[in-house]
GROMACS .gro file of C-alpha atoms in nm:
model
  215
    1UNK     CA    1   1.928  10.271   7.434
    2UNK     CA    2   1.856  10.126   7.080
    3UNK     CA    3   1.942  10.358   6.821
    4UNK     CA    4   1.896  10.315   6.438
    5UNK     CA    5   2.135  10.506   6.211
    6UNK     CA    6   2.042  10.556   5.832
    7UNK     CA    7   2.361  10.620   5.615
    8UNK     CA    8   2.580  10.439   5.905
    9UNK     CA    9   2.917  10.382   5.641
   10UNK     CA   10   2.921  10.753   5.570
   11UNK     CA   11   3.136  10.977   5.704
   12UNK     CA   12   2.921  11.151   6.002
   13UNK     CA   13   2.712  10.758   6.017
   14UNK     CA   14   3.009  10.588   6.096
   15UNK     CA   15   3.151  10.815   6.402
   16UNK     CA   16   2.832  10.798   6.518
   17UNK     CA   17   2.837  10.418   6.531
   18UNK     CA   18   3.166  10.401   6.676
   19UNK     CA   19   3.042  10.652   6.984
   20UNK     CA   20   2.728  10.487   7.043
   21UNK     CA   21   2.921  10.164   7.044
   22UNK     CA   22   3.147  10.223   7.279
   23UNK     CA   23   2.879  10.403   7.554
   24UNK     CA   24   2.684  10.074   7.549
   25UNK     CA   25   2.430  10.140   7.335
   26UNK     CA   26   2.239   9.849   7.100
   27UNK     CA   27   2.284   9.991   6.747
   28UNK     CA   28   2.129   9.880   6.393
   29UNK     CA   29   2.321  10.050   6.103
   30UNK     CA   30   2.156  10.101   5.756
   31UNK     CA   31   2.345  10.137   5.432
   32UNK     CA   32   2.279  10.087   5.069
   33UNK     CA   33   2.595   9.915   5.062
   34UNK     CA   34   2.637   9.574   5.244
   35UNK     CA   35   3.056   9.569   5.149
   36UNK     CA   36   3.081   9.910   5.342
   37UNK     CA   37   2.833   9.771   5.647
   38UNK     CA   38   3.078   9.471   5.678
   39UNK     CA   39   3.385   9.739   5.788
   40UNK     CA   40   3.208   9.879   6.069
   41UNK     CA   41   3.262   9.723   6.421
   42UNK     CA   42   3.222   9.348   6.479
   43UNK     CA   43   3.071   9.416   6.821
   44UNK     CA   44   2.747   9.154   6.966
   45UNK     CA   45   2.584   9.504   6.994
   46UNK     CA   46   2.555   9.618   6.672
   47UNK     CA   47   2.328   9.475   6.351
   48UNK     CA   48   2.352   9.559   6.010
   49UNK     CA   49   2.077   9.600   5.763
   50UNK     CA   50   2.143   9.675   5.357
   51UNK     CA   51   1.815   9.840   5.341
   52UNK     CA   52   1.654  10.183   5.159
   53UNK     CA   53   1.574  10.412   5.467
   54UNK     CA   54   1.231  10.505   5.238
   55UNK     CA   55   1.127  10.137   5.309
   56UNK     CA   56   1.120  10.143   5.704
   57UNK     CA   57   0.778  10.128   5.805
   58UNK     CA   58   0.673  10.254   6.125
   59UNK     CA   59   0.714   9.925   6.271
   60UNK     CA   60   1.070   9.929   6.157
   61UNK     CA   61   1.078  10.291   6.327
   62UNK     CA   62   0.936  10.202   6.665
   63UNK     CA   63   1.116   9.889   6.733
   64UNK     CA   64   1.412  10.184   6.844
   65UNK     CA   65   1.445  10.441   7.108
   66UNK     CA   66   1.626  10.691   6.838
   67UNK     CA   67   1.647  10.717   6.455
   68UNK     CA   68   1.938  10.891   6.334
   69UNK     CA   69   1.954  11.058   5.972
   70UNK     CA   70   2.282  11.074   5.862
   71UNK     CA   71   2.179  11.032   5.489
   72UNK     CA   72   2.381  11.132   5.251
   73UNK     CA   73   2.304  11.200   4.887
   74UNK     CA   74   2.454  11.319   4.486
   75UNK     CA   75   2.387  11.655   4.471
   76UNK     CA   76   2.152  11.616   4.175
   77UNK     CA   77   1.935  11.401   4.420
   78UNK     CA   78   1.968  11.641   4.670
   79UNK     CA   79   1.592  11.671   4.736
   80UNK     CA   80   1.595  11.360   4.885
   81UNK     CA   81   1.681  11.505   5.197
   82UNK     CA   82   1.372  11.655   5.239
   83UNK     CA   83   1.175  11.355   5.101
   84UNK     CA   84   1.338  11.151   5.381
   85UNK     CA   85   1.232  11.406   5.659
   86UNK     CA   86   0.874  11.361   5.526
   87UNK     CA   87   0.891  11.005   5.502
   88UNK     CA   88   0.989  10.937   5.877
   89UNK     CA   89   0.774  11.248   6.011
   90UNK     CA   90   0.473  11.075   5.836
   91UNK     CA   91   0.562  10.749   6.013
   92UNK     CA   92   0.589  10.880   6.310
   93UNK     CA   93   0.313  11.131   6.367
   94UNK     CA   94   0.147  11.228   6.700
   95UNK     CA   95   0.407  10.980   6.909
   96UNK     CA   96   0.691  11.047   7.104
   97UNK     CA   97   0.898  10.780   7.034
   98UNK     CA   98   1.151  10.708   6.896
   99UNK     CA   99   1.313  11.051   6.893
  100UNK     CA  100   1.406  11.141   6.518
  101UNK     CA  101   1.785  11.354   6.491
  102UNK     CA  102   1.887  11.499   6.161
  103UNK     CA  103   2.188  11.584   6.085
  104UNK     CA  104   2.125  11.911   5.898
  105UNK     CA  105   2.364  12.137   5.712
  106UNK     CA  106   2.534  12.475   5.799
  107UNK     CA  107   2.386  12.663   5.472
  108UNK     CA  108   2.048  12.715   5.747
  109UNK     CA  109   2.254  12.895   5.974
  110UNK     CA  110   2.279  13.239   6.011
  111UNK     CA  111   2.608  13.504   5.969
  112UNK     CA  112   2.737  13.843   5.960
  113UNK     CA  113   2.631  14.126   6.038
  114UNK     CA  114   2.318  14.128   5.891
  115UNK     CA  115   2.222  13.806   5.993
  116UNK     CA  116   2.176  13.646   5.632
  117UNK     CA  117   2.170  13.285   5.596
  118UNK     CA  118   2.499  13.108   5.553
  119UNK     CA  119   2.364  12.940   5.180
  120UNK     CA  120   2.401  13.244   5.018
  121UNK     CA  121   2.739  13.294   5.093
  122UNK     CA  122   2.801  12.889   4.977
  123UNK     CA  123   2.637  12.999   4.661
  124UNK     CA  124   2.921  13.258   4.553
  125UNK     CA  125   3.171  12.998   4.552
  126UNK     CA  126   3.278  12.950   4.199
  127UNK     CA  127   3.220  12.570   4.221
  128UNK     CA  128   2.889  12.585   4.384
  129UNK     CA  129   2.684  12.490   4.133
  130UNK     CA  130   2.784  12.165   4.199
  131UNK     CA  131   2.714  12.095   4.489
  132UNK     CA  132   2.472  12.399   4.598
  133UNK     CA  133   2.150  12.192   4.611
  134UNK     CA  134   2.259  12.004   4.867
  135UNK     CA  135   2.294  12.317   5.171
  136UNK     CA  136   1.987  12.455   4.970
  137UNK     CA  137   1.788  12.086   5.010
  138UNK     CA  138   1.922  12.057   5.391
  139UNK     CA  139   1.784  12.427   5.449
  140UNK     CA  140   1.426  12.345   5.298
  141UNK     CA  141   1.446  12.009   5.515
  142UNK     CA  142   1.504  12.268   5.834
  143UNK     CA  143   1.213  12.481   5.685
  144UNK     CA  144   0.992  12.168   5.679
  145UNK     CA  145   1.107  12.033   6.049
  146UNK     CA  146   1.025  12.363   6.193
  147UNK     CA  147   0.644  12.295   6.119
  148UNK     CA  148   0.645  11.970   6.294
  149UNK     CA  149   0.506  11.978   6.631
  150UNK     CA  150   0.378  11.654   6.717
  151UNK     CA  151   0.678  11.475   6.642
  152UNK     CA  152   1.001  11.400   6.865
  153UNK     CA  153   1.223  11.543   6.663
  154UNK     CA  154   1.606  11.716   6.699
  155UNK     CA  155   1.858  11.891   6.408
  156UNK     CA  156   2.217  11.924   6.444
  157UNK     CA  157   2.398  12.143   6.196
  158UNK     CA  158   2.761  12.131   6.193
  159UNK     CA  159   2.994  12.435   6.139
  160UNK     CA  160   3.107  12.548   5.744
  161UNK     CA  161   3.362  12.271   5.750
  162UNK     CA  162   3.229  11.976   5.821
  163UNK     CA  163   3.526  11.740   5.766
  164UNK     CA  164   3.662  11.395   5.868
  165UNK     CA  165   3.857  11.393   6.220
  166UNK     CA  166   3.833  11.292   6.562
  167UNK     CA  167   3.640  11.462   6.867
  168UNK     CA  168   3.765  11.730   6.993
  169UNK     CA  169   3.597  12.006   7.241
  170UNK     CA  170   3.269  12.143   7.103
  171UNK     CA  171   3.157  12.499   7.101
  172UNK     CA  172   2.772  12.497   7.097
  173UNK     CA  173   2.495  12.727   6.941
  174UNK     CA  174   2.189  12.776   6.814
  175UNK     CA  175   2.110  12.945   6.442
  176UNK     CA  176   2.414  13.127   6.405
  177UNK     CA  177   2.764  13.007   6.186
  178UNK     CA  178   2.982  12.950   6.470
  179UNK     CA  179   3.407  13.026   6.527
  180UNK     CA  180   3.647  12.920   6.711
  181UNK     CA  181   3.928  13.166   6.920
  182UNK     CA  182   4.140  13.106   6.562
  183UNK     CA  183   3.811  13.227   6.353
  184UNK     CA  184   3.813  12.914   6.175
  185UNK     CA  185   3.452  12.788   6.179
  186UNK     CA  186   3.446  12.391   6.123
  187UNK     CA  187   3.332  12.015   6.325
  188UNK     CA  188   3.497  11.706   6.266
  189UNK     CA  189   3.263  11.387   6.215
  190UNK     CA  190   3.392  11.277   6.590
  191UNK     CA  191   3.275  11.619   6.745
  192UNK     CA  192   2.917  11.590   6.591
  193UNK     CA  193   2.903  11.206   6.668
  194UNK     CA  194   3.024  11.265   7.073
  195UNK     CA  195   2.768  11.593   7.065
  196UNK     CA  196   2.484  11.364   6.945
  197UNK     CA  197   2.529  11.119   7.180
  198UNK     CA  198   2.556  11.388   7.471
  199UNK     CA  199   2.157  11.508   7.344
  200UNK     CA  200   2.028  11.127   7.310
  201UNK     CA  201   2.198  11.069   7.662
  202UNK     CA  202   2.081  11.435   7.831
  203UNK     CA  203   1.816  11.573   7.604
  204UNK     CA  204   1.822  11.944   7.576
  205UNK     CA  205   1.698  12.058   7.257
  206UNK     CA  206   1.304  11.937   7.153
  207UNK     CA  207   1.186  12.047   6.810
  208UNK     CA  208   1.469  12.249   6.750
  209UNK     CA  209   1.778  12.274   6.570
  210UNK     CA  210   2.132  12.356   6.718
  211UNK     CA  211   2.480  12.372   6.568
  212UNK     CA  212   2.844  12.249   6.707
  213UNK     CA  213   3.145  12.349   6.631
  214UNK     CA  214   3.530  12.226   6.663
  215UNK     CA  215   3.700  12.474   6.922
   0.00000   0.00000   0.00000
């Protein structure tokens, strides 16, 4: 499978590199930053390309079997998250290849006991007006994805913490905040890279979202 990863030296990019890597897969990484490109794996299988993911052209798009979005932005450019989903859903429209995966936040999913959405509870932290447009951008980027229907398209949310780490097993969902047995609720970048993989290799989601989370 050729897959194409946009923001491949970030943290969820570059686990997702690794994985494909090492099931066989032909990779082309994408990064603003050509010193960070150079520290990813020296294998014959993967290229690297220091290129703005809103200057791939359809061509660019359909040269791969997958495009994965792991972009990552400031939080005062947050909206580019959603600008990003537009961009390769325009490229892309009425075909079914390549498939499109987003890696989407956990702020869309859904907790409690009244079943509000997870942002709101991101949004009483005392810090979180630093960094609240980002789950707030990721959930209007959900919003948008959920009117496409003629696109190939997948989300992935992780759970509250999304942190550095290795695979380990994955509890899966759908829209709601998931927990473990311990009631901690997070995914390491290795869990959502291995759980990625798993879809690309034995699709099971189309035009949806789901969520993973560390168990």
């Amino acid at each position: 499978m050729k897959i194409m990863i946009i923001g491949a030296t970030g943290m969820a990019g570059s686990e997702i590199v690794t994985e494909a890597l090492k099931r066989g897969h032909e990779v082309t990484a994408l990064a603003r930053s050509e010193e960070k490109l150079a520290k990813l794996s020296s294998s014959p299988a993967l290229t690297t390309s220091v290129k703005d993911a809103f200057d791939l052209t359809a061509a660019d798009l359909q040269a791969v079997d997958v495009v994965v979005d792991a972009f990552a932005t400031a939080p005062d450019l947050a909206y580019l998250h959603v600008d990003l989903a537009a961009h390769l859903v325009h490229l892309l429209r009425g075909t079914s290849a390549p498939r499109l995966v987003f890696i989407l936040g956990a702020g869309s999913l859904h907790t409690g006991d009244d079943n509000h959405l997870f942002v709101n509870d991101i949004a009483k932290d005392p810090n979180a007006a630093g960094f609240i447009a980002i789950p707030q951008n990721q959930l209007k980027e959900l919003n948008f994805l959920n009117d496409v229907d003629n696109v190939n398209w997948v989300g992935v949310s992780p759970a509250a913490n999304f942190h550095p780490g290795a695979a380990v097993p994955a509890i899966l969902g759908n829209d709601n905040l998931l927990f473990n047995d311990q009631q901690a609720s997070g995914t390491s970048a290795g869990t959502m890279a291995v759980t990625i993989l798993d879809e690309l290799e034995t699709p099971k989601h189309h035009q949806a979202r789901f969520t993973v989370a560390d168990r």
